[in-house]
Short mmCIF file of C-alpha atoms and ligand atoms in Angstrom, two decimals:
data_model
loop_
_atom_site.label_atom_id
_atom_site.label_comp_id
_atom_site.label_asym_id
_atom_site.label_seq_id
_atom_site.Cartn_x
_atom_site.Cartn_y
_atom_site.Cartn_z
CA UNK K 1 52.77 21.32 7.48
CA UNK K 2 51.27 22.58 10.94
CA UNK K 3 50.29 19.78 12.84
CA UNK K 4 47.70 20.28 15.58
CA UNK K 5 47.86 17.35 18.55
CA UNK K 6 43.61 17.76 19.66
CA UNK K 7 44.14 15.42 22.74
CA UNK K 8 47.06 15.81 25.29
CA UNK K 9 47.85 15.98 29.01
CA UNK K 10 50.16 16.89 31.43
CA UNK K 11 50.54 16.36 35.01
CA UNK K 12 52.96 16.70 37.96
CA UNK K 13 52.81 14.19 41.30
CA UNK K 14 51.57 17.11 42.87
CA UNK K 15 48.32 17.34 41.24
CA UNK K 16 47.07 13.93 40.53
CA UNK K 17 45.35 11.89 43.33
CA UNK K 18 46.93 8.94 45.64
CA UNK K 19 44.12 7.00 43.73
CA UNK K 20 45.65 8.10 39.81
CA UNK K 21 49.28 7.19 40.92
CA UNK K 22 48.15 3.90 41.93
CA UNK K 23 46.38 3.06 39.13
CA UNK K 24 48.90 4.47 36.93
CA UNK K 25 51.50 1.53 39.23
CA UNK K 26 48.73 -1.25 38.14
CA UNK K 27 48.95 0.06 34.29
CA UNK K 28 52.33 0.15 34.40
CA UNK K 29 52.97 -3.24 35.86
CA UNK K 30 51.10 -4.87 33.73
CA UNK K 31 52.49 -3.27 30.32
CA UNK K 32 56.15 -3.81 31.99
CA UNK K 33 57.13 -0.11 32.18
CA UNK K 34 57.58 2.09 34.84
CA UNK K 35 54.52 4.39 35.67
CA UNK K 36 54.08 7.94 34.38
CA UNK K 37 54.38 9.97 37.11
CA UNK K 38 55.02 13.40 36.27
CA UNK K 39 54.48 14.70 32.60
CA UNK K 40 55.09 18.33 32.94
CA UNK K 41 54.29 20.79 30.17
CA UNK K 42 58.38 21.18 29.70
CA UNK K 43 57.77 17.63 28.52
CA UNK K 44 54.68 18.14 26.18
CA UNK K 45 56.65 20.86 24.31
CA UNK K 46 60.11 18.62 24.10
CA UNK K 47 58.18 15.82 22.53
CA UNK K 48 56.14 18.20 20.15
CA UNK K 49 59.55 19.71 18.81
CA UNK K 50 61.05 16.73 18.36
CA UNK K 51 57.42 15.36 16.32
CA UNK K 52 57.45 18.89 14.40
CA UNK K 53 53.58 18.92 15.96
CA UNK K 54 53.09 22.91 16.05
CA UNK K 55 50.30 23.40 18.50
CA UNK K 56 48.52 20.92 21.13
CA UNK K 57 45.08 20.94 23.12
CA UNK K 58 45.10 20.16 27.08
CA UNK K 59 42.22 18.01 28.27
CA UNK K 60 42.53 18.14 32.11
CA UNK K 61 40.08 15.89 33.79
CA UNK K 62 38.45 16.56 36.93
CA UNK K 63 38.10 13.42 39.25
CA UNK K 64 37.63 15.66 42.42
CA UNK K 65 33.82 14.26 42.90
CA UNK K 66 35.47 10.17 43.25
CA UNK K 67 38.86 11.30 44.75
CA UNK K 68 40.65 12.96 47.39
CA UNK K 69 42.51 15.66 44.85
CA UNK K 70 45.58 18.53 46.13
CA UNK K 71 44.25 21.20 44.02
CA UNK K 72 40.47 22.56 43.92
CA UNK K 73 38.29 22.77 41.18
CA UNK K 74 39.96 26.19 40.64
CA UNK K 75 43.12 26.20 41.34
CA UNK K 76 43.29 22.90 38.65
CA UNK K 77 41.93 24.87 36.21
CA UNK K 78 44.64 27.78 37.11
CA UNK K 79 47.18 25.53 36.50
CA UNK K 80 46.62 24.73 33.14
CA UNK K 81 45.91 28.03 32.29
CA UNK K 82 49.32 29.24 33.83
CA UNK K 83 51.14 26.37 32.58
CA UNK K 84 50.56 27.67 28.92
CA UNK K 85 50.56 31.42 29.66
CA UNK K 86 52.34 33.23 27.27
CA UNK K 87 52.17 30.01 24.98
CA UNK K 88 50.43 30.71 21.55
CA UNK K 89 50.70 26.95 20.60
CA UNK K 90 48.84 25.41 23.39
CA UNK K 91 45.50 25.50 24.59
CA UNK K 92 43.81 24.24 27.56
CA UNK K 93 39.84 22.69 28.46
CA UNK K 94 38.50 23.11 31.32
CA UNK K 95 38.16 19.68 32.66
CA UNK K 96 34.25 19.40 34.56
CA UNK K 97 32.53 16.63 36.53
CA UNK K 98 28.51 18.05 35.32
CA UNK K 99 27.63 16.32 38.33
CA UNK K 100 29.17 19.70 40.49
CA UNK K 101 26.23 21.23 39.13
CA UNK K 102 25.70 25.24 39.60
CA UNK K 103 29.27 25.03 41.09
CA UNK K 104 30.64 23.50 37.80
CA UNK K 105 28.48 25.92 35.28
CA UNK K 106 30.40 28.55 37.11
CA UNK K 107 33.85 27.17 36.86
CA UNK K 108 32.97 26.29 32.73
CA UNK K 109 31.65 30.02 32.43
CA UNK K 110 34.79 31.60 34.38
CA UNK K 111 37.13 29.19 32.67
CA UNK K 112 36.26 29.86 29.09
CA UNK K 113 35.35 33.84 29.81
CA UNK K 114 38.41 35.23 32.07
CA UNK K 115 40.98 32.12 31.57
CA UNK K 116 40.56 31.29 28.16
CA UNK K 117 39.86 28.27 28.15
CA UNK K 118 38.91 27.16 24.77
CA UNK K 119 36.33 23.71 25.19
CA UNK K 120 35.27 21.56 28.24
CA UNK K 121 36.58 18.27 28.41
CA UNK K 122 34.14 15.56 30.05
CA UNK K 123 35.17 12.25 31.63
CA UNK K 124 32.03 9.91 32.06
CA UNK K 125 33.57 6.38 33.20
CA UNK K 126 34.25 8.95 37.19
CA UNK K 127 30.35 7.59 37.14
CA UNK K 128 27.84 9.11 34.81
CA UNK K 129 25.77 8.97 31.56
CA UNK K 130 26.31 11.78 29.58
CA UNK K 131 22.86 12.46 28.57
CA UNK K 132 21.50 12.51 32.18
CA UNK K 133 18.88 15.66 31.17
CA UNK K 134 20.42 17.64 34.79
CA UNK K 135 23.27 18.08 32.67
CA UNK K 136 21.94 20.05 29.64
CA UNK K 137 22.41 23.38 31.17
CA UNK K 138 26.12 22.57 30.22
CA UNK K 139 25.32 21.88 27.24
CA UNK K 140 23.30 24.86 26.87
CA UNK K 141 26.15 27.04 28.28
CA UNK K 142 28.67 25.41 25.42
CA UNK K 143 26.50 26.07 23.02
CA UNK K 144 26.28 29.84 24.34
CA UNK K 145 29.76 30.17 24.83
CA UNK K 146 30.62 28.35 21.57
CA UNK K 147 33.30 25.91 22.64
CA UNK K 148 32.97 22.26 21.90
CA UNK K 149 33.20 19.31 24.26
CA UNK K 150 35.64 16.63 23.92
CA UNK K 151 33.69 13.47 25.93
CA UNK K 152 36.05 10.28 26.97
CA UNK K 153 35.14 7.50 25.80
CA UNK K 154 36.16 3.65 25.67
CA UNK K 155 38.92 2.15 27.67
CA UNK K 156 39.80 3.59 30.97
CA UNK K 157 42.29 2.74 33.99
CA UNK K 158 42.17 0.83 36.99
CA UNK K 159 39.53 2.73 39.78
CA UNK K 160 37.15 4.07 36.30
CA UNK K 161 33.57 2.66 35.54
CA UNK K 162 33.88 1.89 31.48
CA UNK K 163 30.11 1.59 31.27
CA UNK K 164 29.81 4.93 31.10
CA UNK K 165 31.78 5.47 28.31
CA UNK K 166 29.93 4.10 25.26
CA UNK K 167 29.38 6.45 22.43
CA UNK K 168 25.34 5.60 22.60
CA UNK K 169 25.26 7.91 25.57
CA UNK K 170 26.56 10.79 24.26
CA UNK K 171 24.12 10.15 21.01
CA UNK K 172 20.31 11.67 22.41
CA UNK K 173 23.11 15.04 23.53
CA UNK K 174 24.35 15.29 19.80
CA UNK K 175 20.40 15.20 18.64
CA UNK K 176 19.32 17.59 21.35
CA UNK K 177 21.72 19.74 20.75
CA UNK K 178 22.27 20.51 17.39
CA UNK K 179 24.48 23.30 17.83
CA UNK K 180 26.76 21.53 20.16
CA UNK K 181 30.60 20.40 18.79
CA UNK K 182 31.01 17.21 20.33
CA UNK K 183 33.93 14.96 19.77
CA UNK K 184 34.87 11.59 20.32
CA UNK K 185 37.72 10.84 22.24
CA UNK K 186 39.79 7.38 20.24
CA UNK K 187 36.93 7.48 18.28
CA UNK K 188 35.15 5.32 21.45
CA UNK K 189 38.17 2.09 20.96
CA UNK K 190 36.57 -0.40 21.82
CA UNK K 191 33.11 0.83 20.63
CA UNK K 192 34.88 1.89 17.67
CA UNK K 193 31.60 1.17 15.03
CA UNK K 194 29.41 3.07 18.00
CA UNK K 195 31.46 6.00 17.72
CA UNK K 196 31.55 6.53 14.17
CA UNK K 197 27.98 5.48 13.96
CA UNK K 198 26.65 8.47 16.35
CA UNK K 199 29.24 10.73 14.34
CA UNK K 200 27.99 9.64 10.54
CA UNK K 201 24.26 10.18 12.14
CA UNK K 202 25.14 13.93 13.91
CA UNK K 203 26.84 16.38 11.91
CA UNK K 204 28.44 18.22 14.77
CA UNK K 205 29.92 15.28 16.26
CA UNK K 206 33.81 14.24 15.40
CA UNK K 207 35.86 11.77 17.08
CA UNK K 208 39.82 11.99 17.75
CA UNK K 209 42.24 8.96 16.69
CA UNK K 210 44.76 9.74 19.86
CA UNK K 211 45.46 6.34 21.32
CA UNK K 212 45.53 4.61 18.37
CA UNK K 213 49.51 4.79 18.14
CA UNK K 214 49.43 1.20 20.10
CA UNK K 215 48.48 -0.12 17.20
CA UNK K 216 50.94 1.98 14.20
CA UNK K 217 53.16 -1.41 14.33
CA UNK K 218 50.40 -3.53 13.63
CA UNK K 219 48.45 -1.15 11.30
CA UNK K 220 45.57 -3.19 9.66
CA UNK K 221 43.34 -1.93 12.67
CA UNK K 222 43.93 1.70 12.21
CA UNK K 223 43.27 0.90 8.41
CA UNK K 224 40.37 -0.47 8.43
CA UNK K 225 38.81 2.10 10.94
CA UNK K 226 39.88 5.04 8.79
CA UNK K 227 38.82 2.98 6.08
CA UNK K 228 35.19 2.64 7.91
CA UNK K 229 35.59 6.28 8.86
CA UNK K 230 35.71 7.34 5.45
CA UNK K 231 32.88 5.22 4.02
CA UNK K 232 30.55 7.08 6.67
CA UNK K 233 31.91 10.63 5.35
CA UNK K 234 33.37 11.21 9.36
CA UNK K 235 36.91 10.67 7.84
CA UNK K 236 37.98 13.20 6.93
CA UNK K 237 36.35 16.16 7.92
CA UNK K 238 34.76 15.21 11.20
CA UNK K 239 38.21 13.21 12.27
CA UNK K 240 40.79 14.95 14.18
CA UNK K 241 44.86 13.72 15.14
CA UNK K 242 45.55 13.42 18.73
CA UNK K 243 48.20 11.07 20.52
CA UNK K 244 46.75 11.27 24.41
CA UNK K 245 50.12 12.01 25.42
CA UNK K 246 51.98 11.35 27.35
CA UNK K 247 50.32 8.62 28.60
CA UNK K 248 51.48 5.90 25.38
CA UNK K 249 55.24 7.09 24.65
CA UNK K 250 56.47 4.13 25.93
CA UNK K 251 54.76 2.19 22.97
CA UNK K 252 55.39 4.29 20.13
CA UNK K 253 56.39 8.28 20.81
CA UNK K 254 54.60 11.40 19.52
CA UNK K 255 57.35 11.39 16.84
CA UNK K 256 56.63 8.13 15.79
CA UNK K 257 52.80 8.57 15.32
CA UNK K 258 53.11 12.21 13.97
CA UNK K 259 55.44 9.93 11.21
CA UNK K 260 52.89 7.46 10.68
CA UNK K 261 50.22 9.54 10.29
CA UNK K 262 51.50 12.25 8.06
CA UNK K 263 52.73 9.40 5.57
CA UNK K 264 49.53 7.45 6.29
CA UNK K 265 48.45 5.27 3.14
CA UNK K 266 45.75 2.98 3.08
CA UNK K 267 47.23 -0.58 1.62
CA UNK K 268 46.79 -1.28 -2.08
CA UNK K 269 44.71 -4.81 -1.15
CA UNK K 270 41.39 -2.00 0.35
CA UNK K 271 42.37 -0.12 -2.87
CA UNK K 272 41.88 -2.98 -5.08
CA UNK K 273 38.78 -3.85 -3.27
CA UNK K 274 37.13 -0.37 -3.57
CA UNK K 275 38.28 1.95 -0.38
CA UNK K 276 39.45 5.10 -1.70
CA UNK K 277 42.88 5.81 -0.58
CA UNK K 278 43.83 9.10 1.26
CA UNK K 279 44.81 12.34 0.11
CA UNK K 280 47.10 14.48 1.44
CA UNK K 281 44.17 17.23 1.57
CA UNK K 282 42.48 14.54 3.77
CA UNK K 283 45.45 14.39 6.12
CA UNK K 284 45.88 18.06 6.62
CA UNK K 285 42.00 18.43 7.50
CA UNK K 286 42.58 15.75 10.34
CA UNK K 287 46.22 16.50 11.03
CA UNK K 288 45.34 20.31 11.88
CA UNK K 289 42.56 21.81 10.12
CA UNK K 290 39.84 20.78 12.04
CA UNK K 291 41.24 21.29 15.26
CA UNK K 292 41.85 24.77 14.05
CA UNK K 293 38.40 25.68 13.24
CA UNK K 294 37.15 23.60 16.64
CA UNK K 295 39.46 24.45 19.09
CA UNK K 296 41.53 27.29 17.94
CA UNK K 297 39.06 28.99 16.63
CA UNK K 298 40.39 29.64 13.18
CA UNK K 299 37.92 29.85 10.27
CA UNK K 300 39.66 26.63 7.70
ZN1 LIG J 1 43.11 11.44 27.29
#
């Protein structure tokens, strides 16, 4: 089976701000690992042969507006793009703060048009509300450029504002903009029942389950949310497979939560209690299809 990964990232020291390496110190420290300094795209594709996942979606972020960053708006964009040049099984965002304004409508417009960029990832806890109504002509631009928007949401590190990042504010954007693909990022953990709320209420609105591989040892929690997922009709169609790496490989790799997900089974207790147990149709729509029709631009 193809497997597409929807939510991934790679980095180098020389990219990421003084700020990002020192709150990826704090993480570290306090999960008892050593931080992740440099996950280059040389690692992305090692891990994704070894997890037999066929294709992967780069969600750079763009913290230049909060932080003192090497590389411009630009030239971060031109590094993902180069970093997958010649690559037919990765694709790359175009990572925005809306706040840039007409400098950022630009950059999304040249990004998608001449680099090929294929969506626009947004990262709200840098310090903004997603449905702020300045930022609907980026909406309005998606919509014309037909590319989706994958919107961060839920837990964030160390120097990040998480009020920003409840699914509620991303709701009034789905409703005002019908024709908008928006999706979820880890289907908004903590705000889990937010998230697929504002999904089972907006048609074009899916949420990704990367992140959720801290909890494959102690499953009941992914269970029950695909369980929820599915009694809201989100799961499966509107659900998509992503592992955020690299950023969780020290609790369970990209192998490991490929595995888990491809054999994923619902225990017979929900059965017995009325949850309809997944199909293996189910788990190819989230485990590629979807992503191929949203972000590869295949027709499934
Ligand atoms: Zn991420």
């Amino acid at each position: 089976m193809k497997i597409i990964d929807s939510h991934v990232h790679t980095w180098t020291q020389q990219i990421i701000s003084k700020k990002d390496i020192e709150a990826r110190r704090i993480a570290a420290e306090h999960s008892g690992t050593e931080p992740q300094l440099n996950s280059p795209v040389f690692d992305l594709r090692n891990a994704m042969k070894k997890a037999e996942v066929s294709h992967a979606v780069i969600l750079p972020i763009d913290s230049g507006l909060n932080q003192d960053m090497p590389l411009t708006l630009q030239e971060k964009t031109d590094y993902h793009v180069d970093e997958i040049e010649g690559d037919k099984t990765l694709v790359t965002f175009v990572g925005l703060d809306p706040r840039r304004g007409k400098e950022g409508l630009i950059e999304l417009e040249r990004a998608v048009k001449e680099k090929g960029c294929r969506g626009w990832k947004m990262y709200p806890p840098n310090g903004f509300y997603p449905d702020q109504e300045e930022f609907y002509p980026y909406y309005n631009l998606c919509v014309e450029l037909g590319v989706p928007v994958t919107v961060h949401q839920g837990f964030t590190s160390r120097f990040k504002y998480v009020k920003y990042a409840r699914p509620v504010h991303v709701d009034k954007v789905a409703v005002d903009f019908p024709e908008l693909k928006i999706i979820l990022a880890h289907v908004g953990i903590p705000w889990v029942n937010e998230a697929l709320m504002v999904a089972a209420k907006n048609p074009n609105v899916s949420v990704d389950v990367s992140g959720w591989q801290v909890y494959a040892k102690t499953p009941l929690k992914i269970y029950q949310m695909i369980a929820d997922a599915k009694l809201v009709h989100v799961f499966p169609n509107r659900f998509l497979w992503g592992s955020d790496f690299p950023l969780f490989e020290n609790d369970v790799t990209l192998h490991e939560w490929a595995e888990f997900f491809r054999n994923l089974q619902l225990p017979q207790e929900m059965i017995d209690q009325g949850y309809r147990q997944v199909s293996t149709e189910d788990i190819e729509r989230v485990m590629w299809k979807n992503a191929a029709r949203l972000m590869f631009g295949e027709k499934q």
